[in-house]
PDB file of N, CA and C in Angstrom:
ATOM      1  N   UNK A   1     -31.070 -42.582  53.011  1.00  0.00           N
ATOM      2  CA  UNK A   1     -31.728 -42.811  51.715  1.00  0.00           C
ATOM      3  C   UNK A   1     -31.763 -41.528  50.876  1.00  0.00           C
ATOM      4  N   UNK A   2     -32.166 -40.796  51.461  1.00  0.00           N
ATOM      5  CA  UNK A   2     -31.975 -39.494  51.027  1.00  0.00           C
ATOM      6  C   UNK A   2     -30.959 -38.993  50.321  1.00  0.00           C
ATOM      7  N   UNK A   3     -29.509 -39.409  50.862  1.00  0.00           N
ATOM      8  CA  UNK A   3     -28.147 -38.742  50.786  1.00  0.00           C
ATOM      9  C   UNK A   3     -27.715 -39.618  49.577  1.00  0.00           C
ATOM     10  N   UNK A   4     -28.217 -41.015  49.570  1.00  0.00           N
ATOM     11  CA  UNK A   4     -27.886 -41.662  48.097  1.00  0.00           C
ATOM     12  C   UNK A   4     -28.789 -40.709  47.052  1.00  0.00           C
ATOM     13  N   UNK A   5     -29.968 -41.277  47.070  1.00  0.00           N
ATOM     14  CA  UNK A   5     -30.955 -40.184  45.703  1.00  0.00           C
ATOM     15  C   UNK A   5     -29.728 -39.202  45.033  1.00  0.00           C
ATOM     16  N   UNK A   6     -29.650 -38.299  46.097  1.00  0.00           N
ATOM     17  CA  UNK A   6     -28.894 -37.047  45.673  1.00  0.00           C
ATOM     18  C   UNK A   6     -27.827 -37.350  45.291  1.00  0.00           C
ATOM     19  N   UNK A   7     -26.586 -37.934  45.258  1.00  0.00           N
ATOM     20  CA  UNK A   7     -25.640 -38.641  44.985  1.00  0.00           C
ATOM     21  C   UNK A   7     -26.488 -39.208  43.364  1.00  0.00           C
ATOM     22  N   UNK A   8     -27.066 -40.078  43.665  1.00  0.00           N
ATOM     23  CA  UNK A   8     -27.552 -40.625  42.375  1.00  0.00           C
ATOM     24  C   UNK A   8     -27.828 -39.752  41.369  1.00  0.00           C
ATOM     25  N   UNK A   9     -28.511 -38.784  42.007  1.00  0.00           N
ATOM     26  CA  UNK A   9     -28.925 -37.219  41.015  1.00  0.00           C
ATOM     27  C   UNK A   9     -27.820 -36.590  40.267  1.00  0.00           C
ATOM     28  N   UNK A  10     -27.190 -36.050  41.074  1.00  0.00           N
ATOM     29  CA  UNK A  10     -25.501 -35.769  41.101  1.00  0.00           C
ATOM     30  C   UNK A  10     -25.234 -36.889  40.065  1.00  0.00           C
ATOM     31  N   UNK A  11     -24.811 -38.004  39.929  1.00  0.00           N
ATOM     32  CA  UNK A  11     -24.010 -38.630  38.716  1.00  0.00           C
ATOM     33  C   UNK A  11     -25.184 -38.598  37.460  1.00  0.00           C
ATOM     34  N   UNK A  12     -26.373 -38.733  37.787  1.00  0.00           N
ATOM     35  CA  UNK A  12     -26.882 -38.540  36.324  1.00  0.00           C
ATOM     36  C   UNK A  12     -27.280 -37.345  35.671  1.00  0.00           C
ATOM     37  N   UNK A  13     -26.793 -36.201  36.166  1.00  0.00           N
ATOM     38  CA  UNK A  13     -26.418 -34.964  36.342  1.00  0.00           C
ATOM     39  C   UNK A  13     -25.261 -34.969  35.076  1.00  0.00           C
ATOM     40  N   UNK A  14     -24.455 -35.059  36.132  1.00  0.00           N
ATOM     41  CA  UNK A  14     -23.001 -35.181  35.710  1.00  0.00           C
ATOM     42  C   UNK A  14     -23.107 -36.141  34.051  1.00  0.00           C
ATOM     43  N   UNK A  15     -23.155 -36.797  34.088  1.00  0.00           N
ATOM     44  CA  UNK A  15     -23.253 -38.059  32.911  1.00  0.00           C
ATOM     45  C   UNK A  15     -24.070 -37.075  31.546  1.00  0.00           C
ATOM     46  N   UNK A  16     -25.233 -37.146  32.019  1.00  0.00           N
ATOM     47  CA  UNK A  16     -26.265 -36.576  31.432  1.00  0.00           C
ATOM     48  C   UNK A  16     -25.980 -34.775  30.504  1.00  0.00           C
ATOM     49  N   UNK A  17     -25.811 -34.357  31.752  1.00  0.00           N
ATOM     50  CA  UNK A  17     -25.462 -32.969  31.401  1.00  0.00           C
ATOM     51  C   UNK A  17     -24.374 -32.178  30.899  1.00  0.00           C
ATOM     52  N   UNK A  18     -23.434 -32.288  31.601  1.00  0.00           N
ATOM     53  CA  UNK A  18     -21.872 -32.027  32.020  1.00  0.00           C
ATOM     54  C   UNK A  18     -21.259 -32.122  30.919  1.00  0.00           C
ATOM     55  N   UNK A  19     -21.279 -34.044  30.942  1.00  0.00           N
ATOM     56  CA  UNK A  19     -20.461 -34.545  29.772  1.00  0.00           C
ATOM     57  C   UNK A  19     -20.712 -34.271  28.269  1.00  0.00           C
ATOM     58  N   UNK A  20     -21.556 -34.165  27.955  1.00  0.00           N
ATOM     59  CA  UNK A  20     -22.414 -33.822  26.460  1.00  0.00           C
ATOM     60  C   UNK A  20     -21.070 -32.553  26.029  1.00  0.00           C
ATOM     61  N   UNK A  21     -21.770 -31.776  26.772  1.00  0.00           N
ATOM     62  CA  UNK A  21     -21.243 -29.996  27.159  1.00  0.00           C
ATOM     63  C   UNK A  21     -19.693 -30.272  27.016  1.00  0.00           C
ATOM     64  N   UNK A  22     -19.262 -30.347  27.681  1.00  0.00           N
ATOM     65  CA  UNK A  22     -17.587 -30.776  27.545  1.00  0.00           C
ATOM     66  C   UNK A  22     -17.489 -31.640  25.854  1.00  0.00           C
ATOM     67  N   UNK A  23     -17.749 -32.406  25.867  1.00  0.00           N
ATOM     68  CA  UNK A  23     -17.845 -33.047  24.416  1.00  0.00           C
ATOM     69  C   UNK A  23     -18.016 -31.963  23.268  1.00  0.00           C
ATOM     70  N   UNK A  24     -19.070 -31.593  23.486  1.00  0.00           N
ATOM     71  CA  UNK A  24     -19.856 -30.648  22.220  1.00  0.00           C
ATOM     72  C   UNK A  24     -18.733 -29.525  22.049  1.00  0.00           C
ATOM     73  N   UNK A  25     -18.504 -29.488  23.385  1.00  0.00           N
ATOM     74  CA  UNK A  25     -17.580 -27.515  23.624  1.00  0.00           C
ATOM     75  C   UNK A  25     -15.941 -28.225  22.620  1.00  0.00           C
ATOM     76  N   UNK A  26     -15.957 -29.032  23.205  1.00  0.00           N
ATOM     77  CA  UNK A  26     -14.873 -29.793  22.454  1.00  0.00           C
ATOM     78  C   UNK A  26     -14.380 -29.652  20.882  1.00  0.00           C
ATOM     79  N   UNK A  27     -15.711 -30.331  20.354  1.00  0.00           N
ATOM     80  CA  UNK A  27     -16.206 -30.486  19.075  1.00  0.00           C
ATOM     81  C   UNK A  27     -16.536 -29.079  18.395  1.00  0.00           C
ATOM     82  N   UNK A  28     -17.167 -28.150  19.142  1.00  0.00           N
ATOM     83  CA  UNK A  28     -17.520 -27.065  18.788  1.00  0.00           C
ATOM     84  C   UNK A  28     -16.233 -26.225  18.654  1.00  0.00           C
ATOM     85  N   UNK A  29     -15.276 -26.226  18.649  1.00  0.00           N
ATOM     86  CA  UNK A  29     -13.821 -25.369  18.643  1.00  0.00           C
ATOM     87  C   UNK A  29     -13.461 -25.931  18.131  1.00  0.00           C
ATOM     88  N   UNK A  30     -13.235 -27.074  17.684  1.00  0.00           N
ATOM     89  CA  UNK A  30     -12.492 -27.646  16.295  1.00  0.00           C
ATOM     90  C   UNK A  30     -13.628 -27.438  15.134  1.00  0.00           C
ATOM     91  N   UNK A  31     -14.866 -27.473  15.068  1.00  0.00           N
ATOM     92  CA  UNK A  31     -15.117 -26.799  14.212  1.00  0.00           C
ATOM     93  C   UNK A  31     -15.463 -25.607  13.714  1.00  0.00           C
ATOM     94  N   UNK A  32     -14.855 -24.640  14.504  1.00  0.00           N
ATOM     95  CA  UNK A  32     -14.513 -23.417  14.533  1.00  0.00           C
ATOM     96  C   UNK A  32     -13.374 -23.345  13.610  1.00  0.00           C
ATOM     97  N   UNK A  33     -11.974 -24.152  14.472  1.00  0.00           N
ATOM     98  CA  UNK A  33     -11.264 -23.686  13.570  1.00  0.00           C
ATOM     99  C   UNK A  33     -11.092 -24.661  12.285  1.00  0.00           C
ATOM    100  N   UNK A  34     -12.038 -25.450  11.973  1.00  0.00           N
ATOM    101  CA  UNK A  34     -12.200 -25.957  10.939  1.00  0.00           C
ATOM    102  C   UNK A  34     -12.827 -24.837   9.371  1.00  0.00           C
ATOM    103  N   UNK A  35     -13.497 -24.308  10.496  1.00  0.00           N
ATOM    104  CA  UNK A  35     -14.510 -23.365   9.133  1.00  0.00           C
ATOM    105  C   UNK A  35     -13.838 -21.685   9.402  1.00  0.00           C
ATOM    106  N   UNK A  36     -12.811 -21.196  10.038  1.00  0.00           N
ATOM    107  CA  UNK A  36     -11.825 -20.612  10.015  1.00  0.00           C
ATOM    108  C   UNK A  36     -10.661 -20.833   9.058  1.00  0.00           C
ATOM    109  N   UNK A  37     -10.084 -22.188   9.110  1.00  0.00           N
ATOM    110  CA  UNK A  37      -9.285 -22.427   7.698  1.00  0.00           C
ATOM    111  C   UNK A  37      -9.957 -22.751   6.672  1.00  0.00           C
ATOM    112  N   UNK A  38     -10.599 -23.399   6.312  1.00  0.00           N
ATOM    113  CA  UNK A  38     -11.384 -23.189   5.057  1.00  0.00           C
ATOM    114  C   UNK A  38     -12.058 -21.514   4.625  1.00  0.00           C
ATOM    115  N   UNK A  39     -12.159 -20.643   5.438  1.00  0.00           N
ATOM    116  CA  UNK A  39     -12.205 -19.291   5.654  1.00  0.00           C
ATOM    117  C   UNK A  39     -11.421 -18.471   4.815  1.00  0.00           C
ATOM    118  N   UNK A  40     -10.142 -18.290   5.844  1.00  0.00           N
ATOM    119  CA  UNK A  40      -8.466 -18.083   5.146  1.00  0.00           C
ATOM    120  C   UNK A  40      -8.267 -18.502   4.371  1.00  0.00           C
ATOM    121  N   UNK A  41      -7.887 -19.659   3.784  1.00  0.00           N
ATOM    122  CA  UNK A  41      -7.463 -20.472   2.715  1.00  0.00           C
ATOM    123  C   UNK A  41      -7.952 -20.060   1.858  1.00  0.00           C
ATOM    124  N   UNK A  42      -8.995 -19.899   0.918  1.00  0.00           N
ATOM    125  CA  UNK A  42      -9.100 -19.483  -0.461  1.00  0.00           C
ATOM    126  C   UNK A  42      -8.782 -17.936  -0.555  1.00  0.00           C
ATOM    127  N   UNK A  43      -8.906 -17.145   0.486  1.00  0.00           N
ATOM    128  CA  UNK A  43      -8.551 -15.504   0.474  1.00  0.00           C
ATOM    129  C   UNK A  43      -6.823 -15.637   0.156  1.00  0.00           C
ATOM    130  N   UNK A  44      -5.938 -16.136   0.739  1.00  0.00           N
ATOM    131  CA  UNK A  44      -4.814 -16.509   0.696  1.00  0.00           C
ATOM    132  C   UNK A  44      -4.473 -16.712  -0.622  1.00  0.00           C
ATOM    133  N   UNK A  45      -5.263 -17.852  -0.802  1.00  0.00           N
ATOM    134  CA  UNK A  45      -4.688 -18.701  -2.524  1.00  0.00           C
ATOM    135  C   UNK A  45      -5.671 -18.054  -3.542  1.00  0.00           C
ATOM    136  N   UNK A  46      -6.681 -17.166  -3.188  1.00  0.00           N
ATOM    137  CA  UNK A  46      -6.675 -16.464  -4.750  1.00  0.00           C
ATOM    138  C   UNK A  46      -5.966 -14.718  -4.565  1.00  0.00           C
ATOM    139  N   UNK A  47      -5.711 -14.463  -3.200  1.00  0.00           N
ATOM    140  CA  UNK A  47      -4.938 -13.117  -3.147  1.00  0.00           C
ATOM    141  C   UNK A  47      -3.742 -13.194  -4.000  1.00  0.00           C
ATOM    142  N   UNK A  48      -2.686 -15.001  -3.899  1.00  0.00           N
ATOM    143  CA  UNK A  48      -1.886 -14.854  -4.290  1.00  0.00           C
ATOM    144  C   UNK A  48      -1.688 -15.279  -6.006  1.00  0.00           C
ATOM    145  N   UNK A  49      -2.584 -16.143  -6.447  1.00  0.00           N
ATOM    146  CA  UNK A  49      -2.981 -16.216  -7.318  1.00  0.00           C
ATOM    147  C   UNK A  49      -3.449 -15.081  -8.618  1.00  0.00           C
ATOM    148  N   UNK A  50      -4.328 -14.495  -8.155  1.00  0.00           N
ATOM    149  CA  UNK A  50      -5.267 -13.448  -9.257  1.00  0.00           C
ATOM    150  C   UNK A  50      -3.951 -12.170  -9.249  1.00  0.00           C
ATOM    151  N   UNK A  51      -3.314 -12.051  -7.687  1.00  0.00           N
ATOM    152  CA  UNK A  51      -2.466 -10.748  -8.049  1.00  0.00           C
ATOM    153  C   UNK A  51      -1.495 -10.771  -8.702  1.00  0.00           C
ATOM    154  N   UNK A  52      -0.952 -11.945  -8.965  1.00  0.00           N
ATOM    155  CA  UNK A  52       0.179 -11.934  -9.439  1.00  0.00           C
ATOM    156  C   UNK A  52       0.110 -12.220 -10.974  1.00  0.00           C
ATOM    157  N   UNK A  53      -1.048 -13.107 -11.134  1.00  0.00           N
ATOM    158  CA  UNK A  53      -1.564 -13.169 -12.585  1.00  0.00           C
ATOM    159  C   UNK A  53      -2.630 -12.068 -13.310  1.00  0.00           C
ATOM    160  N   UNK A  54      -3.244 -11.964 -12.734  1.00  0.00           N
ATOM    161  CA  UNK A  54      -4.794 -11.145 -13.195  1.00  0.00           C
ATOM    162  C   UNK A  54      -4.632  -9.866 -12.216  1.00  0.00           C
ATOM    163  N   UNK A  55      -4.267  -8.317 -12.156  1.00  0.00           N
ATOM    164  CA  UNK A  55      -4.694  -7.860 -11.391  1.00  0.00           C
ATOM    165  C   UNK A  55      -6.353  -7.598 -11.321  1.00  0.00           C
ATOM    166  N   UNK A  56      -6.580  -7.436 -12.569  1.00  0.00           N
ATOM    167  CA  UNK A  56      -7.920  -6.759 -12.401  1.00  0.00           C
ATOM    168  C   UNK A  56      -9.310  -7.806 -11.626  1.00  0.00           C
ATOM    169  N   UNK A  57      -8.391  -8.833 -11.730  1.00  0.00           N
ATOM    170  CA  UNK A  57      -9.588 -10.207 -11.039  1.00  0.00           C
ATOM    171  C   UNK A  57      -9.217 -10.028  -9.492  1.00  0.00           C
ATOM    172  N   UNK A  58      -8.415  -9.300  -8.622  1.00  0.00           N
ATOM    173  CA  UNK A  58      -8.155  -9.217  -7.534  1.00  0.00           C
ATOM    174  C   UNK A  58      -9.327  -9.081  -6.876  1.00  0.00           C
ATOM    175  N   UNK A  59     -10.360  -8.600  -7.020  1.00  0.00           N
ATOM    176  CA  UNK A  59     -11.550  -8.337  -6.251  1.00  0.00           C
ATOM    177  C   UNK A  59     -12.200 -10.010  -6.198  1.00  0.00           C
ATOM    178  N   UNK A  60     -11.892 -10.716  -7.099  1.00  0.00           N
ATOM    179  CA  UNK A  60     -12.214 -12.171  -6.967  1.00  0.00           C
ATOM    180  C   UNK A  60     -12.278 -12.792  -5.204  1.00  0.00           C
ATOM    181  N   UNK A  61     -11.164 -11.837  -4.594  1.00  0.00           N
ATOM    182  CA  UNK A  61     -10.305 -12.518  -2.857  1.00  0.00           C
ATOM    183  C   UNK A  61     -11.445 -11.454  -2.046  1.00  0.00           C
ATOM    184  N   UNK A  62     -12.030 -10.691  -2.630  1.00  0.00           N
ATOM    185  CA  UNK A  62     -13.122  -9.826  -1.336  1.00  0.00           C
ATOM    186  C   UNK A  62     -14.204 -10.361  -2.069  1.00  0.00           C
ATOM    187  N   UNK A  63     -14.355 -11.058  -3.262  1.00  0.00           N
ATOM    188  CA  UNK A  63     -15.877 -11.664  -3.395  1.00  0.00           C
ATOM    189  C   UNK A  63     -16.136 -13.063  -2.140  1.00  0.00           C
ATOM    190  N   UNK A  64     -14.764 -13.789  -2.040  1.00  0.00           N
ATOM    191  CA  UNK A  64     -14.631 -14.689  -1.299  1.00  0.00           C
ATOM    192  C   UNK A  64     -14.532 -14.738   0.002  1.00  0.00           C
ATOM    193  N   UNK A  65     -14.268 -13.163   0.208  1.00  0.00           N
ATOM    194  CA  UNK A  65     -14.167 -13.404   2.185  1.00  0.00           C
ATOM    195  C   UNK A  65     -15.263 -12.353   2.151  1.00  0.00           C
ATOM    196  N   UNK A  66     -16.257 -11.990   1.446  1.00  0.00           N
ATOM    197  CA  UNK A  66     -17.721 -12.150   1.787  1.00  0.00           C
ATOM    198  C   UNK A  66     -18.636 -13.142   1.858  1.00  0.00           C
ATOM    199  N   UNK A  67     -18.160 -14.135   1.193  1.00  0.00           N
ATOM    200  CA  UNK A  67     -18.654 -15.735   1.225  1.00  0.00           C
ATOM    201  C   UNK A  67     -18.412 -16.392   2.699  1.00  0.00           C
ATOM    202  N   UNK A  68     -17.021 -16.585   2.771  1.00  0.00           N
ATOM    203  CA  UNK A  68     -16.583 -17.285   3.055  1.00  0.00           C
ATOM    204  C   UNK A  68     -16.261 -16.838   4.824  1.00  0.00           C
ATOM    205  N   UNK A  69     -15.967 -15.606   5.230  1.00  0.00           N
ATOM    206  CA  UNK A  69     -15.543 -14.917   6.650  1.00  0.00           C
ATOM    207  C   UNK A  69     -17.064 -15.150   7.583  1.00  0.00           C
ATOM    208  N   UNK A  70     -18.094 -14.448   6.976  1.00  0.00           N
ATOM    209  CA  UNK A  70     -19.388 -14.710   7.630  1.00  0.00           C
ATOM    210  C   UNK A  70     -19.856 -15.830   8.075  1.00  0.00           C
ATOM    211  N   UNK A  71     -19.319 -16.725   7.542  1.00  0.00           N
ATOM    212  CA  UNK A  71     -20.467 -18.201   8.084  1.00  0.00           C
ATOM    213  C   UNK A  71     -19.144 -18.562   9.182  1.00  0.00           C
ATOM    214  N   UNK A  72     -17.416 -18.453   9.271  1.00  0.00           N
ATOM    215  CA  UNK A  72     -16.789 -18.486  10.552  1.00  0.00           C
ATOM    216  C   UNK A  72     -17.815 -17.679  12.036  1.00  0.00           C
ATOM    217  N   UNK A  73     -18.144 -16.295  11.258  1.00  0.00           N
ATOM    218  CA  UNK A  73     -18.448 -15.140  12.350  1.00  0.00           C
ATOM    219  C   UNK A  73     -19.958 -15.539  13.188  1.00  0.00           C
ATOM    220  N   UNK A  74     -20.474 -16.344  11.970  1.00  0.00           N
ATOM    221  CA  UNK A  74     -21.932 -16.701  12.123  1.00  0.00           C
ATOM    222  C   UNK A  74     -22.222 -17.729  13.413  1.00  0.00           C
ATOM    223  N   UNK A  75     -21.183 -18.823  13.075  1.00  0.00           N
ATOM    224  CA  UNK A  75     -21.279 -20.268  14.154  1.00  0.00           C
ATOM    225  C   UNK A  75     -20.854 -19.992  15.116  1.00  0.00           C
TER     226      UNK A  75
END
């Protein structure tokens, strides 16, 4: 009787605990690199943007990956 309980413990353990964790860890790295490309991406497209049109708006791409780099570094 004993050796079931524990067994029983063990899967709602497992179910309970485990699986969430695996899921979440899952979920949690895609939205990593979810808020990593949204990150990059506007540094990219106004680096290439403002420099080639506007130099003097170039600082526009370090107003944005002060926005935008921290909340990747943050999560």
């Amino acid at each position: 009787m004993n050796n079931v309980s524990c067994i029983i413990e063990y899967q709602v353990i497992k179910r309970v605990l485990i699986s969430p964790l695996i899921f979440y860890w899952y979920d949690f790295k895609n939205f990593i690199i979810t808020i990593y490309l949204f990150s990059i991406l506007p540094i990219v497209f106004f680096n290439i943007k403002y420099f080639e049109m506007h130099v003097e708006s170039y600082p526009i791409a370090f107003l944005l990956m002060d926005l935008f780099f921290p909340v990747s570094l943050s999560f």
